CSV table of C-alpha atoms in Angstrom, one decimal:
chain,number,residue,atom,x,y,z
I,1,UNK,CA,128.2,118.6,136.0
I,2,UNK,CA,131.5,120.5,134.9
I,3,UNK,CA,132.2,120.3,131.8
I,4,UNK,CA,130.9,120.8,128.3
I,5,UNK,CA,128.1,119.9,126.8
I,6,UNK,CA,126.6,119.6,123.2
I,7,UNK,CA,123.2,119.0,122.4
I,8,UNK,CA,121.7,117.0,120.4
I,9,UNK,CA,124.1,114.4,119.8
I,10,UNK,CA,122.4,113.6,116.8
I,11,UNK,CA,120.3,115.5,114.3
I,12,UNK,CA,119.0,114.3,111.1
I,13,UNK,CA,117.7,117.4,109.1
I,14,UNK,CA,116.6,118.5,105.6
I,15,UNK,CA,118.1,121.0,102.7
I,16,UNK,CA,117.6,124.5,103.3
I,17,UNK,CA,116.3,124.3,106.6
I,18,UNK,CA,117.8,126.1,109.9
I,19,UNK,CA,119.2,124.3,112.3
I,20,UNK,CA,121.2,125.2,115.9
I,21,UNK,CA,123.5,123.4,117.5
I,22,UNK,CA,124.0,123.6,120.9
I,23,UNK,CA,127.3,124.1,123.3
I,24,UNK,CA,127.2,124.8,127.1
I,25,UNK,CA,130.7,125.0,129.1
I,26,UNK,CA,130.9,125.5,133.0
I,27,UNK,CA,134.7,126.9,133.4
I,28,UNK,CA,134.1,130.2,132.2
I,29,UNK,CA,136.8,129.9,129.6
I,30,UNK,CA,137.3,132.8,127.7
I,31,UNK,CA,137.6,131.3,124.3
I,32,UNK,CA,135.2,128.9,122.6
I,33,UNK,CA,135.6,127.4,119.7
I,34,UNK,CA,133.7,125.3,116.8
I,35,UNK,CA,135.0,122.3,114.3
I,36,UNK,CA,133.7,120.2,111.9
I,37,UNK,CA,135.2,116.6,111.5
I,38,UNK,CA,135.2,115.2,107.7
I,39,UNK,CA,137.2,111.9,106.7
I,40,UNK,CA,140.7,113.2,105.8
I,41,UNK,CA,140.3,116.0,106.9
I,42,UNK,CA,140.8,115.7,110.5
I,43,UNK,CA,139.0,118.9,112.4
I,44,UNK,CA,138.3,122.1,110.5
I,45,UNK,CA,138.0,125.2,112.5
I,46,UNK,CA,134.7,127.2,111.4
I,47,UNK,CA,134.2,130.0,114.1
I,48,UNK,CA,136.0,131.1,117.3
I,49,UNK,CA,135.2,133.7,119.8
I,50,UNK,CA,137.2,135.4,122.3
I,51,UNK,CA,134.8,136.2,124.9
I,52,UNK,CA,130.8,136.9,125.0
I,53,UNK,CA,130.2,139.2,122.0
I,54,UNK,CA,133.6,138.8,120.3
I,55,UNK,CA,133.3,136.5,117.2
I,56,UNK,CA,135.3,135.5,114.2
I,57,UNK,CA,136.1,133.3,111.4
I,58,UNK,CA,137.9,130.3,110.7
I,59,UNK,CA,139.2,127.8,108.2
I,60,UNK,CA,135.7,127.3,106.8
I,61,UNK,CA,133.1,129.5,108.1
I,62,UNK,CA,130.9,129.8,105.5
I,63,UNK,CA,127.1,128.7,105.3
I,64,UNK,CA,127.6,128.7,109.6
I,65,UNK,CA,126.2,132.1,112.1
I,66,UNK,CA,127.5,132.0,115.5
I,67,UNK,CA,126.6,134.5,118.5
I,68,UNK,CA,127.8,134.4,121.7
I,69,UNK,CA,125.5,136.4,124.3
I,70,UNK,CA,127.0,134.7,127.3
I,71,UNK,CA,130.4,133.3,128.4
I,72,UNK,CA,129.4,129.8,128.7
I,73,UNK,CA,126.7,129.3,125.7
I,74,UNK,CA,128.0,129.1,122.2
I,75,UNK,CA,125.1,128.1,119.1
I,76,UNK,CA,125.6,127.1,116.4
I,77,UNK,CA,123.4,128.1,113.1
I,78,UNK,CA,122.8,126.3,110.1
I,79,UNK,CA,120.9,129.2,107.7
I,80,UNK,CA,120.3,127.1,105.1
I,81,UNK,CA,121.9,123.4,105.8
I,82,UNK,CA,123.2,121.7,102.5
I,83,UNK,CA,124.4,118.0,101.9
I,84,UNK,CA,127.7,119.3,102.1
I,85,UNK,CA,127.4,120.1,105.9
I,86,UNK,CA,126.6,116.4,106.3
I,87,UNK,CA,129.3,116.1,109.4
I,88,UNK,CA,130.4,115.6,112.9
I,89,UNK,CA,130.5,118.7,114.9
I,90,UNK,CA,132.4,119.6,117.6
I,91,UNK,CA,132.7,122.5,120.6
I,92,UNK,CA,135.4,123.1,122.5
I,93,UNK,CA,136.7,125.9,125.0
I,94,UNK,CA,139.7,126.7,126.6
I,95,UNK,CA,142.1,129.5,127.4
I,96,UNK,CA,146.0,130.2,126.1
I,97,UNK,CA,147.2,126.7,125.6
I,98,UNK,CA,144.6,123.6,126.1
I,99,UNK,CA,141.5,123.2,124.7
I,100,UNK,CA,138.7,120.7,126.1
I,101,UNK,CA,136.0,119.4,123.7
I,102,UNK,CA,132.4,117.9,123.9
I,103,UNK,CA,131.3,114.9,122.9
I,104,UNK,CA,130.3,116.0,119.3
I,105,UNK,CA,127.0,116.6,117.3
I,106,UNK,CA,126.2,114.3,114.6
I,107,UNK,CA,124.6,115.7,111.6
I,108,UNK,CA,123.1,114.1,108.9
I,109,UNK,CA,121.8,116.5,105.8
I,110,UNK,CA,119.5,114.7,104.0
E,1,UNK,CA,149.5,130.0,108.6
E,2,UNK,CA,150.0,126.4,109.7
E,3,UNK,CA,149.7,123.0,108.2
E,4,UNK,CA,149.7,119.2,109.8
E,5,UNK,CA,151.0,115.7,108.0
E,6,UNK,CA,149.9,112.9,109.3
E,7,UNK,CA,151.4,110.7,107.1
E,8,UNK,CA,149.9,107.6,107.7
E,9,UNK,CA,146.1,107.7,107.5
E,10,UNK,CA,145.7,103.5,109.5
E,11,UNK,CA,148.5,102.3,111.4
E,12,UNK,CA,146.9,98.3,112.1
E,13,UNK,CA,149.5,96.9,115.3
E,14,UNK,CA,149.5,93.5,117.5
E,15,UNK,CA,149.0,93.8,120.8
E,16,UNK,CA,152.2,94.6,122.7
E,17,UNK,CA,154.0,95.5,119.9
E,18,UNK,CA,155.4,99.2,119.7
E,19,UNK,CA,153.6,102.0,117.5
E,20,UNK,CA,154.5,104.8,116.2
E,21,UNK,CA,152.2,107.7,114.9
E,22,UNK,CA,154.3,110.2,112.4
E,23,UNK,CA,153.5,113.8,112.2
E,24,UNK,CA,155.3,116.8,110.6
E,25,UNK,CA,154.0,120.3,110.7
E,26,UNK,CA,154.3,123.6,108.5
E,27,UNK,CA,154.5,127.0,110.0
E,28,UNK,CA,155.9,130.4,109.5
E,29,UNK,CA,155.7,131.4,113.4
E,30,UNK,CA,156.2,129.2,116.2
E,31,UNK,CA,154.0,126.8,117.4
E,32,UNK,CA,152.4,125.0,120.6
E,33,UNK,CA,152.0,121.1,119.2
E,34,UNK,CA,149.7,118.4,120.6
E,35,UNK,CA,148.7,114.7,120.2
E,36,UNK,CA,144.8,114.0,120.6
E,37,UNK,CA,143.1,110.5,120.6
E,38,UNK,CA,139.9,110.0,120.1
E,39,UNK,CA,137.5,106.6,121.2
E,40,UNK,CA,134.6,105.7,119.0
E,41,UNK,CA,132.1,107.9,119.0
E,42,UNK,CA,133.2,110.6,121.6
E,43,UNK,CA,135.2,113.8,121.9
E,44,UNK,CA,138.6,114.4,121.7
E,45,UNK,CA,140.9,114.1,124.8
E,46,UNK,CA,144.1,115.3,125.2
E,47,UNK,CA,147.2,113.0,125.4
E,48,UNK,CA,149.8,115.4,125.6
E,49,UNK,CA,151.4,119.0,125.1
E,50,UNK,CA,154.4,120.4,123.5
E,51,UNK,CA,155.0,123.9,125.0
E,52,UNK,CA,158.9,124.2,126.2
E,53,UNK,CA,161.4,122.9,127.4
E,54,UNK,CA,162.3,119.2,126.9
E,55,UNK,CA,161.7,118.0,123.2
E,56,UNK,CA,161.0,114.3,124.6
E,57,UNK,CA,157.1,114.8,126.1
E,58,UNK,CA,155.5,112.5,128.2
E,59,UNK,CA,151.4,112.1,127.6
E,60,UNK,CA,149.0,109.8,129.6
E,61,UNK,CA,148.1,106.0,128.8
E,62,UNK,CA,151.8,105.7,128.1
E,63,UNK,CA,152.4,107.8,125.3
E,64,UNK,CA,155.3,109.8,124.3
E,65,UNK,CA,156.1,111.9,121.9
E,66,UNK,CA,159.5,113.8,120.5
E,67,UNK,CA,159.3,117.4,119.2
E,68,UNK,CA,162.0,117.8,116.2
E,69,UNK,CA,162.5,121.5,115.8
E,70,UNK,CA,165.3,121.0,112.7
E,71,UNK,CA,162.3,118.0,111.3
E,72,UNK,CA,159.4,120.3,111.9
E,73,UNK,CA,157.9,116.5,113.4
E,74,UNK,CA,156.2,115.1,116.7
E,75,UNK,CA,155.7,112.2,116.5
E,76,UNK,CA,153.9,109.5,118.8
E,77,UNK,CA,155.1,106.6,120.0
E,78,UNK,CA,154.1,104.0,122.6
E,79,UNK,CA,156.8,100.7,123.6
E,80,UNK,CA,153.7,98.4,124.2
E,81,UNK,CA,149.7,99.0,122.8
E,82,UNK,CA,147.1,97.3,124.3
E,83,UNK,CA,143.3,96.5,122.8
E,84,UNK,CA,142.4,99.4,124.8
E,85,UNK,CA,144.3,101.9,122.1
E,86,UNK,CA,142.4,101.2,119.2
E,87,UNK,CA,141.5,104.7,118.4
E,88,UNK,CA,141.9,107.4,116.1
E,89,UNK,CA,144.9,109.7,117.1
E,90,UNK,CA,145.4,113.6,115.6
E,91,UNK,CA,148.1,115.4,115.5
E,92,UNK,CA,147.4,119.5,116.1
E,93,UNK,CA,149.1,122.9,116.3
E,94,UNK,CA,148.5,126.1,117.8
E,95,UNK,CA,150.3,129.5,117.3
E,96,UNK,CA,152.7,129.8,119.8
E,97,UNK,CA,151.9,134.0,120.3
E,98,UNK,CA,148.6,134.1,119.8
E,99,UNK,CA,145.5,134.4,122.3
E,100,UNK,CA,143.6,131.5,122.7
E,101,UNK,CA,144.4,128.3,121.2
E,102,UNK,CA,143.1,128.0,117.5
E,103,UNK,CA,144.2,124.7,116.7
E,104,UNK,CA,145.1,123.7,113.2
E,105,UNK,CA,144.8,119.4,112.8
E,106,UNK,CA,146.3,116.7,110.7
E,107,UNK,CA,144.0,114.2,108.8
E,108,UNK,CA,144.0,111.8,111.8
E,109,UNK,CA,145.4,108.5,112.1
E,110,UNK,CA,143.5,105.4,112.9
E,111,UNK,CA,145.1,102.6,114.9
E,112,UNK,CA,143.8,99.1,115.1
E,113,UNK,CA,145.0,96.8,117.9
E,114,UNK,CA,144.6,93.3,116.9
E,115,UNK,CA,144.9,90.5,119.6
């Protein structure tokens, strides 16, 4: 199906270890992005990129890796996941002025 | 660098009755400016844009919204709610001369629809 796609939807992990979060778009939208949703908050931007192998940071970007090989898959990476990544996380891709999100990742740090 | 408001964090509303959703914005540079909603446990969809044009923007569901340039505010309004709105709405920008569309948000505002 078109769209995108997130997987899993939930993920229940453990401090320090690594985990990926996956994020699959069919358009072939240049830019993808990734957001974190905290109470208060609203969405915080932690990494963009441009186009396959163009990354870069954003609002809070650090304890996250990204890579981007191919236009339409965009991981995720957790090094080393703390409480404090305890979140709901979000993809989204677009080009210049509308950006279409997945359904979100759940993940508990526990 | 940019910066959303949303100034009211729960907005409860009777069905029928008239909402309104308030939202100011900070920004050195212009900006694109948008209204999302988003329904229990799924993404974000968009309700409607702010690009040019005509400052009074209609979204989908129902939904307008104003742009106030002299205000720096956009904010959301709907004449008649139903159960069916009972989400959480946010409130985002985008610089208007950049590539791509990094979006900065508000804090989100959650609307309850009681019957």
């Amino acid at each position: 199906d078109a769209g995108i796609t997130q997987s899993p939807r939930y993920k229940i992990t453990e401090t320090g270890r690594q985990v990926t979060l996956m994020c699959h778009q069919t358009w072939s939208h240049s830019y993808m992005f990734w957001y974190r949703q905290d109470l208060g908050h609203g969405l915080r931007l932690i990494y963009y990129s441009a186009a396959a192998d163009i990354t870069d940071k954003g609002e809070v970007p650090d304890g996250y890796v990204v890579s981007r090989s191919k236009t339409e898959n965009f991981p995720l990476t957790l090094e080393s996941a703390t409480r404090s990544q305890t979140s709901v996380y979000f993809c989204a891709s677009g080009e210049n002025t509308e950006a279409f999100f997945g359904q979100g990742t759940r993940l508990t740090v526990v | 660098a940019q910066s959303v408001t949303q100034l009211d964090s729960q907005v409860p509303v009777f069905e029928e009755a008239p909402v309104e959703l308030r939202c100011n914005y900070s920004s050195s540079v212009s900006v694109y400016l948008f209204w999302y909603v988003q329904y229990p446990n799924q993404g974000l969809q968009l309700l409607l844009k702010y690009l040019s044009g005509s400052t009074l923007v209609k979204g989908i569901n129902g939904f307008e919204a104003e742009f106030n340039k002299s205000q720096t505010s956009f904010h959301l309004r709907k004449p008649s709610v139903h159960i069916s709105d009972t989400a959480e709405y946010f409130c985002a920008v985008s610089e208007r001369r950049a590539a791509g569309n990094k979006l900065t948000f508000g804090g989100g505002t959650r609307v309850l629809v009681k019957p």
